[in-house]
Short mmCIF file of C-alpha atoms and ligand atoms in Angstrom, two decimals:
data_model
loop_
_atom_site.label_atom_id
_atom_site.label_comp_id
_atom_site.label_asym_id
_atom_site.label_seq_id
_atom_site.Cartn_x
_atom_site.Cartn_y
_atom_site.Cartn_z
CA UNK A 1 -96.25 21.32 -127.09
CA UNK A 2 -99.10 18.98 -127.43
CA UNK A 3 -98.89 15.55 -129.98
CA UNK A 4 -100.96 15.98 -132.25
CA UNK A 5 -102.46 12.59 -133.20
CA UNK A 6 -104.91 11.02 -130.64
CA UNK A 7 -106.95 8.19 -131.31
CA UNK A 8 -109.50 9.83 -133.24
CA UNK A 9 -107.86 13.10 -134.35
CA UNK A 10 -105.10 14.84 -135.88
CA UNK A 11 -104.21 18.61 -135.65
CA UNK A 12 -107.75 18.53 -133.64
CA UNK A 13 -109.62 17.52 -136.85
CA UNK A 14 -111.88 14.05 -136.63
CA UNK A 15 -109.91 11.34 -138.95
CA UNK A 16 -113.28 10.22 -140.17
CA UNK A 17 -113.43 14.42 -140.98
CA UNK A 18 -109.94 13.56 -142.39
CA UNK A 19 -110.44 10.43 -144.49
CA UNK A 20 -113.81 12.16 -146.47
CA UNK A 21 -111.56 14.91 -147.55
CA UNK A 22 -108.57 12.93 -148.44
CA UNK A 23 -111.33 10.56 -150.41
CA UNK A 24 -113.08 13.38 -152.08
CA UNK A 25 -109.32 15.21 -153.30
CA UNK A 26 -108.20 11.85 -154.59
CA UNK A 27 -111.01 11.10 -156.46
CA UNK A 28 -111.08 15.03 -157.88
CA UNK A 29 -107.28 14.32 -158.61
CA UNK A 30 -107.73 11.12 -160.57
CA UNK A 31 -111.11 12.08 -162.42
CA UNK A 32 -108.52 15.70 -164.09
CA UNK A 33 -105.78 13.23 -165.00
CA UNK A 34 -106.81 10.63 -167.34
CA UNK A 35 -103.77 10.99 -169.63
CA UNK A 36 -101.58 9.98 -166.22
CA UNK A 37 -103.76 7.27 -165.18
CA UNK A 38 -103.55 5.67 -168.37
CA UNK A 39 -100.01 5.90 -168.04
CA UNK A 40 -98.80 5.79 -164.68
CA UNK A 41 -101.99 4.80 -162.22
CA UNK A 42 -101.21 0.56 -162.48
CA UNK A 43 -97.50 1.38 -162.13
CA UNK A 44 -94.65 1.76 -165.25
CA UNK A 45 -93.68 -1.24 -166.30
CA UNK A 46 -90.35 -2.94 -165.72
CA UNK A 47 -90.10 -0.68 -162.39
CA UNK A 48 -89.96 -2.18 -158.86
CA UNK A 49 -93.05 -0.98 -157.35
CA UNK A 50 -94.08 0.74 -160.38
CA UNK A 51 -91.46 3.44 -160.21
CA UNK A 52 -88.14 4.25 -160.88
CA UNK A 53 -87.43 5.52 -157.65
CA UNK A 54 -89.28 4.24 -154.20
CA UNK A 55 -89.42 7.90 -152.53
CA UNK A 56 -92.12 8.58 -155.53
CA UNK A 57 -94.85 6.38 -154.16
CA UNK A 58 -94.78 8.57 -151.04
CA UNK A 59 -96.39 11.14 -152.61
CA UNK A 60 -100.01 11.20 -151.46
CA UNK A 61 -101.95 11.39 -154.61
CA UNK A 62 -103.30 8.24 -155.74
CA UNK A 63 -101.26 7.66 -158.62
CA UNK A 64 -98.13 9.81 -159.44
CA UNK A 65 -98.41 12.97 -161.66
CA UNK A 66 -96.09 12.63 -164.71
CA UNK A 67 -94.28 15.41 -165.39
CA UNK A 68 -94.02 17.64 -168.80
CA UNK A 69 -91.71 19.56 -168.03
CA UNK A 70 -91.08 22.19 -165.40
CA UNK A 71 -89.64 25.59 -166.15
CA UNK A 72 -88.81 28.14 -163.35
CA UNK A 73 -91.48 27.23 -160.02
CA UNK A 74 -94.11 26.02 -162.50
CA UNK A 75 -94.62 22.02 -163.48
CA UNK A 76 -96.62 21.15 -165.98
CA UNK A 77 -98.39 17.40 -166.25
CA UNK A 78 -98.51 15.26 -169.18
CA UNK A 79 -102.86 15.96 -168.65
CA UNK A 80 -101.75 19.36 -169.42
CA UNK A 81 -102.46 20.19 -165.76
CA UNK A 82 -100.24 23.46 -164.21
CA UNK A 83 -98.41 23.54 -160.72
CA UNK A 84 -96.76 26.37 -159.12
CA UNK A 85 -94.09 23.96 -157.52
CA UNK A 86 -92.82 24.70 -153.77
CA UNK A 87 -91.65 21.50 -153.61
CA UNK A 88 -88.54 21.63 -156.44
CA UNK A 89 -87.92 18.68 -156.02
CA UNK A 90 -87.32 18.38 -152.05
CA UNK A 91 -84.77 21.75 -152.55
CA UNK A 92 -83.03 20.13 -155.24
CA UNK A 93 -84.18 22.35 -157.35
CA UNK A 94 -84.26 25.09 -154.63
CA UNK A 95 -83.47 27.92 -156.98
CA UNK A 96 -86.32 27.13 -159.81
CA UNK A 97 -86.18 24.24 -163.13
CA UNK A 98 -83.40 24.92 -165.36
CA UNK A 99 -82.16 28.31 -164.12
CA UNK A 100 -80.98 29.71 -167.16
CA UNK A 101 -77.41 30.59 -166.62
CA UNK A 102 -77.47 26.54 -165.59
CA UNK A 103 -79.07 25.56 -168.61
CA UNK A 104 -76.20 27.41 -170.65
CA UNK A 105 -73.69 25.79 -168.49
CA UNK A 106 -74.92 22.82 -169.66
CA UNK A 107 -74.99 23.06 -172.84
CA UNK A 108 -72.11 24.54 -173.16
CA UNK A 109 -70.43 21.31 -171.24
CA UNK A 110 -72.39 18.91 -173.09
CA UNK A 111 -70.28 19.43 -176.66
CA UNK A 112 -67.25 18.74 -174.27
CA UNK A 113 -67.30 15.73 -172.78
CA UNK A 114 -69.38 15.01 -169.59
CA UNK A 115 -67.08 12.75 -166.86
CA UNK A 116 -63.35 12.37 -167.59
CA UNK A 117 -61.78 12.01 -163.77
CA UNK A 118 -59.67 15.26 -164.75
CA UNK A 119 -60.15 19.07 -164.09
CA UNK A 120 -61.97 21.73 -166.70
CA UNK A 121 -60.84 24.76 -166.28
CA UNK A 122 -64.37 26.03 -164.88
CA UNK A 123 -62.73 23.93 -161.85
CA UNK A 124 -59.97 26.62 -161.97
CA UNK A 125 -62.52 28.80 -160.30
CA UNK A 126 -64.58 26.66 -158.18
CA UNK A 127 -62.32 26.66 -155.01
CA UNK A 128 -61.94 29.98 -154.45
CA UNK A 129 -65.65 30.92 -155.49
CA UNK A 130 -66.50 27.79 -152.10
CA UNK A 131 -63.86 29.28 -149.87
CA UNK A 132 -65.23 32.78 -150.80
CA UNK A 133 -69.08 31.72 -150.23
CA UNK A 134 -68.82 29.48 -146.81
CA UNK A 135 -65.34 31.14 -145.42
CA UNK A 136 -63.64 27.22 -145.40
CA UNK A 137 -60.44 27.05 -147.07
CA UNK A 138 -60.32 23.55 -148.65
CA UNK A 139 -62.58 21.32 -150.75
CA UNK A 140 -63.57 18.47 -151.89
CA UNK A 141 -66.53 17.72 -154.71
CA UNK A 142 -68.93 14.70 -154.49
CA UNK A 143 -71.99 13.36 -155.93
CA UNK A 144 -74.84 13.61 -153.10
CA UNK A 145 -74.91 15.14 -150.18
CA UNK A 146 -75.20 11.44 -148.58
CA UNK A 147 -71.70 10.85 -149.58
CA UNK A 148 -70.38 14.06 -148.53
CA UNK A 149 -71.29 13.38 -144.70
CA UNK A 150 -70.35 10.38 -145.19
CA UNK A 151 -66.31 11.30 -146.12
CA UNK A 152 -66.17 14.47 -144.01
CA UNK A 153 -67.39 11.89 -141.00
CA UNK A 154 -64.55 9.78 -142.39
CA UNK A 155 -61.78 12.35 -142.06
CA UNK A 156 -63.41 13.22 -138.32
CA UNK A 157 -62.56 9.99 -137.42
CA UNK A 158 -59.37 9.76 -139.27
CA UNK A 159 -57.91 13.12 -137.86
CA UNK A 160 -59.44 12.39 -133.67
CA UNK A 161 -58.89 8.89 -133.61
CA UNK A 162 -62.17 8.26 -131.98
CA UNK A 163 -64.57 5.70 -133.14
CA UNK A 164 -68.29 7.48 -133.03
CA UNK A 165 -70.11 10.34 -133.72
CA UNK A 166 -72.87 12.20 -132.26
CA UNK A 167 -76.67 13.04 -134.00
CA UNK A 168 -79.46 14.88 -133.11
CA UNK A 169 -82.66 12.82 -132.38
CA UNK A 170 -85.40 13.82 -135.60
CA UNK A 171 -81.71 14.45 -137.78
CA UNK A 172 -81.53 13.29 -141.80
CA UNK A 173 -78.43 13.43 -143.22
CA UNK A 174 -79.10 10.92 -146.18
CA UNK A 175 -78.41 7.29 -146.09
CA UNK A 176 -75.92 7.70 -144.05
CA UNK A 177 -75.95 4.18 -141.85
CA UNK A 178 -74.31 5.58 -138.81
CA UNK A 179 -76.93 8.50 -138.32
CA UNK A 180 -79.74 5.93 -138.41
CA UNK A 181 -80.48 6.10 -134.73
CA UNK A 182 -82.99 7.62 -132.77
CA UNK A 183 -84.40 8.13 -129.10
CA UNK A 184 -87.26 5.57 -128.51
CA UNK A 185 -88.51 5.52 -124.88
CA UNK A 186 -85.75 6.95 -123.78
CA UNK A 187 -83.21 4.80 -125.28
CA UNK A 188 -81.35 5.13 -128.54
CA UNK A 189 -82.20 2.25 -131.40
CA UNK A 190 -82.15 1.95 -134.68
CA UNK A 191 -84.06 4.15 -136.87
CA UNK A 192 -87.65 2.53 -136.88
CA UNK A 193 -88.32 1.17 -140.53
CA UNK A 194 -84.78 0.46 -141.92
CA UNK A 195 -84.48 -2.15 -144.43
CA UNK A 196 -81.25 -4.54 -144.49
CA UNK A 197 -79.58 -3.10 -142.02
CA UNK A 198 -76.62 -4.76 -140.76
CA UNK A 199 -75.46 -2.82 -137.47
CA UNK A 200 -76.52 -1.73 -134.75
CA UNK A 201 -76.20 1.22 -134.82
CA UNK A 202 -76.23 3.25 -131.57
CA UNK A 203 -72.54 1.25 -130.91
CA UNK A 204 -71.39 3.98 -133.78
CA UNK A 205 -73.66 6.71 -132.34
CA UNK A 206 -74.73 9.01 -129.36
CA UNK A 207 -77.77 10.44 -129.70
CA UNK A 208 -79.55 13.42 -127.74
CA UNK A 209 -82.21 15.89 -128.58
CA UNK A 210 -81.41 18.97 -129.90
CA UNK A 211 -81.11 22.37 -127.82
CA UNK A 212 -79.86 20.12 -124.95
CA UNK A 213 -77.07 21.46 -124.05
CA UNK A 214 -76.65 19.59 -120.43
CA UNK A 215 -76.99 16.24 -122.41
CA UNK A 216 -74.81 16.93 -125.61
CA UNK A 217 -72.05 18.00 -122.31
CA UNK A 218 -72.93 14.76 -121.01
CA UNK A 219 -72.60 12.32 -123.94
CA UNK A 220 -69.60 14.21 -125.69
CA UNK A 221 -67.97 13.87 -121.96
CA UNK A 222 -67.25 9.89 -122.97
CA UNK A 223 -64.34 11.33 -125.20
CA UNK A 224 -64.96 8.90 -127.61
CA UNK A 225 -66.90 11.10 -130.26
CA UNK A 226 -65.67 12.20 -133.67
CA UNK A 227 -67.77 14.66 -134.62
CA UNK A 228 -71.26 16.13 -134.06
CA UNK A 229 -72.98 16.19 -137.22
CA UNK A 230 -76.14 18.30 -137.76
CA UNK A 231 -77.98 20.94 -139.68
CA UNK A 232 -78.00 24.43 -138.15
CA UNK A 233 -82.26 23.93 -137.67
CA UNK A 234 -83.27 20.57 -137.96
CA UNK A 235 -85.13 20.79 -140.91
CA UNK A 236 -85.96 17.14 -141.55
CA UNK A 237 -88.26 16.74 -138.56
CA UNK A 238 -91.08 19.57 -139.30
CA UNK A 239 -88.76 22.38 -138.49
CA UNK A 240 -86.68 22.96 -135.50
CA UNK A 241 -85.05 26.05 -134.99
CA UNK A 242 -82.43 26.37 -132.48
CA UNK A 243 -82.90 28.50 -129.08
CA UNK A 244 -80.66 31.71 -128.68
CA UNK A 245 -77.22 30.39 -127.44
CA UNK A 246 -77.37 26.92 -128.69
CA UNK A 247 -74.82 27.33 -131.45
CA UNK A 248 -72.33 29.13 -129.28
CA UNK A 249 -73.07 26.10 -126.93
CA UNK A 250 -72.74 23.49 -129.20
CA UNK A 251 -69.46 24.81 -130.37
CA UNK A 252 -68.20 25.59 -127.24
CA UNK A 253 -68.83 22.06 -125.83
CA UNK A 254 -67.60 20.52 -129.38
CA UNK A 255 -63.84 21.97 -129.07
CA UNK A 256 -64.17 21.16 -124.68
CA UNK A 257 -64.24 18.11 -125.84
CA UNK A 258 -62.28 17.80 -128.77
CA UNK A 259 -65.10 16.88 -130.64
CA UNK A 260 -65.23 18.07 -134.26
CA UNK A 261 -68.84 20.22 -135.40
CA UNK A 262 -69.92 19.67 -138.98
CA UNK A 263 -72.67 21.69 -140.20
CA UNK A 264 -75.34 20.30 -143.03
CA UNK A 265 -76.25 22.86 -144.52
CA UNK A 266 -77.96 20.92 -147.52
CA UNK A 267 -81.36 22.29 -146.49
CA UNK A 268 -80.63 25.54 -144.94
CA UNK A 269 -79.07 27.17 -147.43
CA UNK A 270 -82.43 28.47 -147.76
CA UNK A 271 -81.42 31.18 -145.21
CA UNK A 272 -78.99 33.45 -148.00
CA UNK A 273 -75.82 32.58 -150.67
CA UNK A 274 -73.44 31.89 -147.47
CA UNK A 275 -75.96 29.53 -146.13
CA UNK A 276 -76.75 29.63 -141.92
CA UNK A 277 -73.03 29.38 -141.45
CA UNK A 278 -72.41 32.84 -142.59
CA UNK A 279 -75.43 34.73 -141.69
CA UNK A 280 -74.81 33.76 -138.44
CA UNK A 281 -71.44 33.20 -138.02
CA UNK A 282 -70.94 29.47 -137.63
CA UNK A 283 -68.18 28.30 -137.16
CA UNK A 284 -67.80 24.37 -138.39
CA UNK A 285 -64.41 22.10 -138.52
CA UNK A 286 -66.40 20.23 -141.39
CA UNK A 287 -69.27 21.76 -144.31
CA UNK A 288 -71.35 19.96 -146.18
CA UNK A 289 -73.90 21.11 -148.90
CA UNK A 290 -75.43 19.08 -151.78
CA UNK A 291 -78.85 18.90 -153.62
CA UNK A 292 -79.11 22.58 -155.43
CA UNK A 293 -75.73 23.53 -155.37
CA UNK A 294 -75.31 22.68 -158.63
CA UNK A 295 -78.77 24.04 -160.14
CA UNK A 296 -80.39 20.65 -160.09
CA UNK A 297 -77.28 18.74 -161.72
CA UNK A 298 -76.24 16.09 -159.16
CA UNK A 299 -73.23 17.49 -156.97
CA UNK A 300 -72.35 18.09 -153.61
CA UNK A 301 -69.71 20.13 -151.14
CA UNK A 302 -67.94 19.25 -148.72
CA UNK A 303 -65.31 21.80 -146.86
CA UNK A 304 -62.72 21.61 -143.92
CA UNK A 305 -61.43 24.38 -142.24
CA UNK A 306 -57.29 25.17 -142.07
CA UNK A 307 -56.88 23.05 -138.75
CA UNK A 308 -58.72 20.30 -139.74
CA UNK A 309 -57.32 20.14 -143.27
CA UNK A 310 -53.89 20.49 -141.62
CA UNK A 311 -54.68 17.34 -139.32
CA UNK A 312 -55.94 15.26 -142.04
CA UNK A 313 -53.05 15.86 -144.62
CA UNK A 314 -50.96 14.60 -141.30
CA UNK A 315 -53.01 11.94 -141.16
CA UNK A 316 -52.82 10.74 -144.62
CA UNK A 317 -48.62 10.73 -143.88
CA UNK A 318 -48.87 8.07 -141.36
CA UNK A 319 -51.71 5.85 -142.81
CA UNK A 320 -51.21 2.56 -144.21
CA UNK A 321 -51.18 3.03 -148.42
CA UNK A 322 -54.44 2.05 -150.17
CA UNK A 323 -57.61 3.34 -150.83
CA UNK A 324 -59.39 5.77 -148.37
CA UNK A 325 -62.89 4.60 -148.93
CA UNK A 326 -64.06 8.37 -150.25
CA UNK A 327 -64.72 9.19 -153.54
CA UNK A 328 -67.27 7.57 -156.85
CA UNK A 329 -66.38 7.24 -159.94
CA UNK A 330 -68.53 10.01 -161.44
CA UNK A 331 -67.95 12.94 -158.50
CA UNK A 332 -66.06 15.99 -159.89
CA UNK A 333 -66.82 15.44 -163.49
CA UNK A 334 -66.64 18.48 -165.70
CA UNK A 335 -70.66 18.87 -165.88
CA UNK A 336 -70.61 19.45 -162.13
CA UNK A 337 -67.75 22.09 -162.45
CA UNK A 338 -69.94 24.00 -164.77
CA UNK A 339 -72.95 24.08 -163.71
CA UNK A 340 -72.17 24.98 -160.12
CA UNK A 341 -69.85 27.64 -161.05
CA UNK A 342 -72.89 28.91 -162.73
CA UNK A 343 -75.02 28.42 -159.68
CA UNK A 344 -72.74 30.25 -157.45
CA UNK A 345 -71.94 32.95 -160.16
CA UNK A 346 -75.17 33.61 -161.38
CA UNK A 347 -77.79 31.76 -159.36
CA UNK A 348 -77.33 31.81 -155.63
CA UNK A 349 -77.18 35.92 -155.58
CA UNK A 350 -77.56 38.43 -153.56
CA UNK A 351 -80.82 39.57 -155.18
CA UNK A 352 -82.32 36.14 -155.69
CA UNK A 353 -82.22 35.58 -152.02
CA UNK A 354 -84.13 38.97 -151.51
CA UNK A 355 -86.44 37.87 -153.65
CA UNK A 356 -86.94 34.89 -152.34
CA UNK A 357 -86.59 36.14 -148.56
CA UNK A 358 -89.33 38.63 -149.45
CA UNK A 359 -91.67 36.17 -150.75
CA UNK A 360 -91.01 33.38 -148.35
CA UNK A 361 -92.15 36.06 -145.93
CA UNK A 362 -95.53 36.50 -147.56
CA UNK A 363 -96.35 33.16 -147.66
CA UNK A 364 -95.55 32.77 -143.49
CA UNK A 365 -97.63 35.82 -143.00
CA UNK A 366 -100.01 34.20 -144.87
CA UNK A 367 -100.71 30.74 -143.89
CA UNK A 368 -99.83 32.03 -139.88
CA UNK A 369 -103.13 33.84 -140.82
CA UNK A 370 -105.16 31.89 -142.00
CA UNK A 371 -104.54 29.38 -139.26
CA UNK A 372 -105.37 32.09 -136.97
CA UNK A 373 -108.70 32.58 -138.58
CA UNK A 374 -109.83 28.77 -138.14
CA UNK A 375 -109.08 28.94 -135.31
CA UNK A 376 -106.41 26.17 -135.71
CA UNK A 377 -103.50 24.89 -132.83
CA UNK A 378 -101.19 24.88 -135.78
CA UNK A 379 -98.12 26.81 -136.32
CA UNK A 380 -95.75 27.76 -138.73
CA UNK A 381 -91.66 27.99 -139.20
CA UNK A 382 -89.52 29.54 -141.65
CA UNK A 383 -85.56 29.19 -142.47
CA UNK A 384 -84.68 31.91 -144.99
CA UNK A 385 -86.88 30.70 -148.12
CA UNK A 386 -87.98 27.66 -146.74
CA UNK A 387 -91.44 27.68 -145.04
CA UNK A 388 -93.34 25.43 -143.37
CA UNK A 389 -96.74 24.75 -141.51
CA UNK A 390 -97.20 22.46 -138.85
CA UNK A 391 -100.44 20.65 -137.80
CA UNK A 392 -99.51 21.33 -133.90
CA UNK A 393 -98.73 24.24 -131.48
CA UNK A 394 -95.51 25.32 -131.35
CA UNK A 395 -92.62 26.35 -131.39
CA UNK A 396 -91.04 23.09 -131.84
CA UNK A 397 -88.04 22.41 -129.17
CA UNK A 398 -86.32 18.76 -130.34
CA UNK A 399 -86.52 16.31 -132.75
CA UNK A 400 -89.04 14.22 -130.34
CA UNK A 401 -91.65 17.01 -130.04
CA UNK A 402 -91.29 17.17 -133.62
CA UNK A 403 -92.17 13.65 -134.29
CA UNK A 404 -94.92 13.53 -132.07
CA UNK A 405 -96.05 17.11 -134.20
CA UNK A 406 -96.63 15.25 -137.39
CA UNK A 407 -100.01 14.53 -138.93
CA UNK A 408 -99.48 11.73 -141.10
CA UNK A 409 -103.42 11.91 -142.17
CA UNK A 410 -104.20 15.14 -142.05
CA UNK A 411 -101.43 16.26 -143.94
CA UNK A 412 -101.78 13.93 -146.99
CA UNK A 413 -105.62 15.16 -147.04
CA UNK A 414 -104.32 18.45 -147.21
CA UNK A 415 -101.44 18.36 -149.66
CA UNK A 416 -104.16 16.63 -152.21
CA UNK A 417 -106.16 19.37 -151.85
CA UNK A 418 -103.30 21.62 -152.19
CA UNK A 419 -102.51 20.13 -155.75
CA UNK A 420 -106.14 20.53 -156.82
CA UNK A 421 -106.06 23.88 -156.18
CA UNK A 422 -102.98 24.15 -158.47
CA UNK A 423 -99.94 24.38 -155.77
CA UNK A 424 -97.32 21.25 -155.24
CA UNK A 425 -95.51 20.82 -151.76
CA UNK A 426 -93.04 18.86 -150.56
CA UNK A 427 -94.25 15.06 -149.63
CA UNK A 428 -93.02 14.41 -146.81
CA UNK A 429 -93.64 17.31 -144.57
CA UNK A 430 -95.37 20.50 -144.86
CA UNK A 431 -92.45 21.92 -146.79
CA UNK A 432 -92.96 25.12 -149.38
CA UNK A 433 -89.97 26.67 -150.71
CA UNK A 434 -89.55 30.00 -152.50
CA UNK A 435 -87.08 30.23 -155.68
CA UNK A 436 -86.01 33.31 -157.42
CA UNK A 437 -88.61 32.48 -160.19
CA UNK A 438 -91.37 32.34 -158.07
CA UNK A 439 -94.02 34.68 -158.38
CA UNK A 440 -96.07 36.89 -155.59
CA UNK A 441 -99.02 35.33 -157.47
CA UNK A 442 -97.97 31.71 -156.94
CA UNK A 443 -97.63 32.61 -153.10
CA UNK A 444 -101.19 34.12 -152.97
CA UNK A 445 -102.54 31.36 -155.14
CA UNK A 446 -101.02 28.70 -152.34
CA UNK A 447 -102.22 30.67 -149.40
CA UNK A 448 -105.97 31.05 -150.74
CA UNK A 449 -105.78 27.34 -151.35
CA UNK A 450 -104.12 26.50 -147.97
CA UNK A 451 -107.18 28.71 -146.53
CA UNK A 452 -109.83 27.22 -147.82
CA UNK A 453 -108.19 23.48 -147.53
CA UNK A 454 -107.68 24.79 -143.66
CA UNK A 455 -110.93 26.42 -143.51
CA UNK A 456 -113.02 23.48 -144.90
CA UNK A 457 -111.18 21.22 -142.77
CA UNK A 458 -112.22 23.01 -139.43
CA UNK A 459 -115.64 23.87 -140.27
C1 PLP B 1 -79.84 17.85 -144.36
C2 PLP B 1 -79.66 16.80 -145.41
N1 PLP B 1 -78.44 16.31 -145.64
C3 PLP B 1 -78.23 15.38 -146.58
C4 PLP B 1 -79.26 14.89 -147.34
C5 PLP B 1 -79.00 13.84 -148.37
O1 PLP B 1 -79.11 14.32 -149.67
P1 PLP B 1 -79.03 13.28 -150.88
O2 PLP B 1 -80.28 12.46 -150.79
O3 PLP B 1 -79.00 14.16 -152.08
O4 PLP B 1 -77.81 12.48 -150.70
C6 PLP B 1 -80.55 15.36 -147.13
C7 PLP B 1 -81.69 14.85 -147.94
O5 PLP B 1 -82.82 15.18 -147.75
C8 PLP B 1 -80.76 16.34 -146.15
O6 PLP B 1 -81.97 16.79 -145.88
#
């Protein structure tokens, strides 16, 4: 795999070729929004930054595009202006706006009280419907998926004793301090670009690339590692998809070691309703999912299997009395309970996966060709429903190839342009999803525009 920046290129197109287009699509984007500019384009006042949220200044459009309202894969602007959305909002909102039987959770649990640190009795069902769905047998409901690593790392360390844990270089797991590291010439250091942080962090953390086998043996050999956290395909760094035999390795080496394995599936439960885990027959101590598992309501998963629920209920006998350090105020409130019982009733089917498995396949076979027809070193990489192009040859092998496969340039030219031509993508890589409530027209509309974006780009 080549990088794909040089000095004066990226993906093998000039950045002077780069930084007309990128000019040209920002200016087109502005001059169709006046309504948001107005609003939006000197910053909302009172906010830090101009927004409520820092993430939404990384979109690449010169201001951003205030939202409507968005209704199944389609957002609409305040300018009036219509997306189809592959975005949804970074998977949050992996399985379309408002799904309806979510919607009609909601506002069904809205007349009842929203947070009340007791069960409902849509709770009554929610266990059995997890252990059912991912195969663990006991649960535990949070807020984000950031704070589910976080406690299932907590009970790894808890149940083995042993003080670190063990990431794959490229890995995101949410602000999670411990899995802040990565590989930088060879060494592990802190994640490049943290703000405040107040450890260093490879003392908490071993680090190696990801289908290395020899060097996960190596590093888990120390005996002093928790657990190995890290999404079946690394997802977070372009996308990574493992090499036949690496998951039996990985768990193999995880229980020669006595190292615990928990699987993120937060992103790739793109790949069906049991996530990777059960298509493929993972085989975690620990689970985590969050983001869209409750339709777009803030909630998150996590799950241990019999053994290590066993070892942490012995745990919990011998510990000192006090609080564990796991658990916010607002996790497990009743709007949760109902709206993710809906999700995994009604939502996360059978039949919206084929939908979206069918569709997601389109839209590879479509962009593959029409970086074929450029002529273009790119590639692209699919997980289930989740697609994604990549400005460099591939396949992809670690989290370091990965890193040096991004286009930071190119790609903001071209998601610009993608957003001109009506179609919204993910921000921070080349990331399209498919919902159940997108349409075969929404993928051809994205792959004509990704065509002639790619096609003007290489002429
Ligand atoms: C694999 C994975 N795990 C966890 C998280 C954290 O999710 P949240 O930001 O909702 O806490 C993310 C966020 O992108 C993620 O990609």
């Amino acid at each position: 795999m080549k990088a794909s920046r040089t000095g004066q290129s990226e993906g093998g197109i000039a950045l002077s070729r780069i930084a007309a287009v990128r000019r040209r699509e920002a200016d087109r984007f502005a001059a169709n929004r006046p309504r948001t500019r107005e609003r939006v384009g000197a910053g909302i006042a009172g906010f830090f930054g101009g927004v409520p949220m820092h993430w939404m200044l990384d979109w690449p459009t010169p201001f951003p595009i205030l939202v409507e309202k968005a209704s199944g894969a389609t957002i609409t602007d305040v300018d009036g202006i219509v997306l189809a959305d592959f975005c949804l909002g970074d998977t949050g909102s992996m399985f379309g706006h408002s799904p309806p039987p979510v919607a009609r959770a909601i506002r069904r649990q809205a007349a009842r009280g929203l947070t009340y640190m007791l069960p409902s009795e849509d709770a009554l069902f929610l266990g059995d419907l997890l252990t059912a769905r991912f195969g663990l047998p006991s649960w535990q409901i949070a807020t984000t998926a950031t704070d589910a690593n976080r406690f299932a790392l907590r009970v790894a360390r808890a149940v083995t004793g042993r003080p670190k844990i063990l990431v794959f270089n490229g890995c995101y797991h949410g602000s999670v301090d411990e899995t802040f590291v990565r590989i930088v010439g060879g060494q592990p250091v802190n994640r490049p670009g943290l703000a405040g942080e107040f450890r260093h962090f490879p003392d908490t953390t071993r680090i190696v690339e990801f289908n290395d086998l020899p060097a996960l043996d190596r590093e888990l050999a120390h005996g002093d590692v928790a657990a190995v956290i890290t999404e079946p395909v690394l997802t977070n760094s372009c996308m990574v998809l493992p090499e036949p035999g690496f998951h039996a390795g990985l768990r193999k080496l995880t229980k020669k070691h006595g190292t615990l394995l928990l699987i993120d599936e937060t992103h790739t439960i793109s790949t069906g309703p049991g996530g990777y885990t059960r298509r493929y027959r993972l085989d975690p101590d620990l689970f985590v999912l969050g983001k869209p598992v409750a339709g777009g309501v803030p909630a998150s998963v996590w799950g241990m299997s019999a053994s290590t629920a066993r070892r942490y209920a012995a745990y919990l006998k011998t510990k000192e009395p006090g609080y564990s350090g796991m658990g916010t105020t607002l996790s497990a409130n009743p709007l949760q309970f109902a709206a993710m019982r809906a999700t995994l009733e009604e939502v996360m089917t059978e039949e919206n996966y084929a939908h979206m498995e069918r569709l997601a396949a389109r839209l590879e076979a479509g962009i593959a060709a029409a970086i074929g027809r450029h002529g273009l070193q790119w590639h692209v990489a699919r997980v289930g429903a989740r697609v994604e192009f990549i400005c460099a040859p591939g396949p992809l092998r670690t989290g370091g190839e990965a890193e040096a496969a991004h286009a930071p340039a190119l790609e903001a030219a071209i998601h610009v342009a993608l957003v001109n031509r009506g179609c919204l993508i993910a921000p921070f890589h080349n990331m399209m999803l498919v919902s159940p409530a997108t349409k075969a027209a929404q993928v051809d509309r994205l792959v004509r525009a990704f065509d002639e974006v790619a096609g003007g780009l290489a002429a």
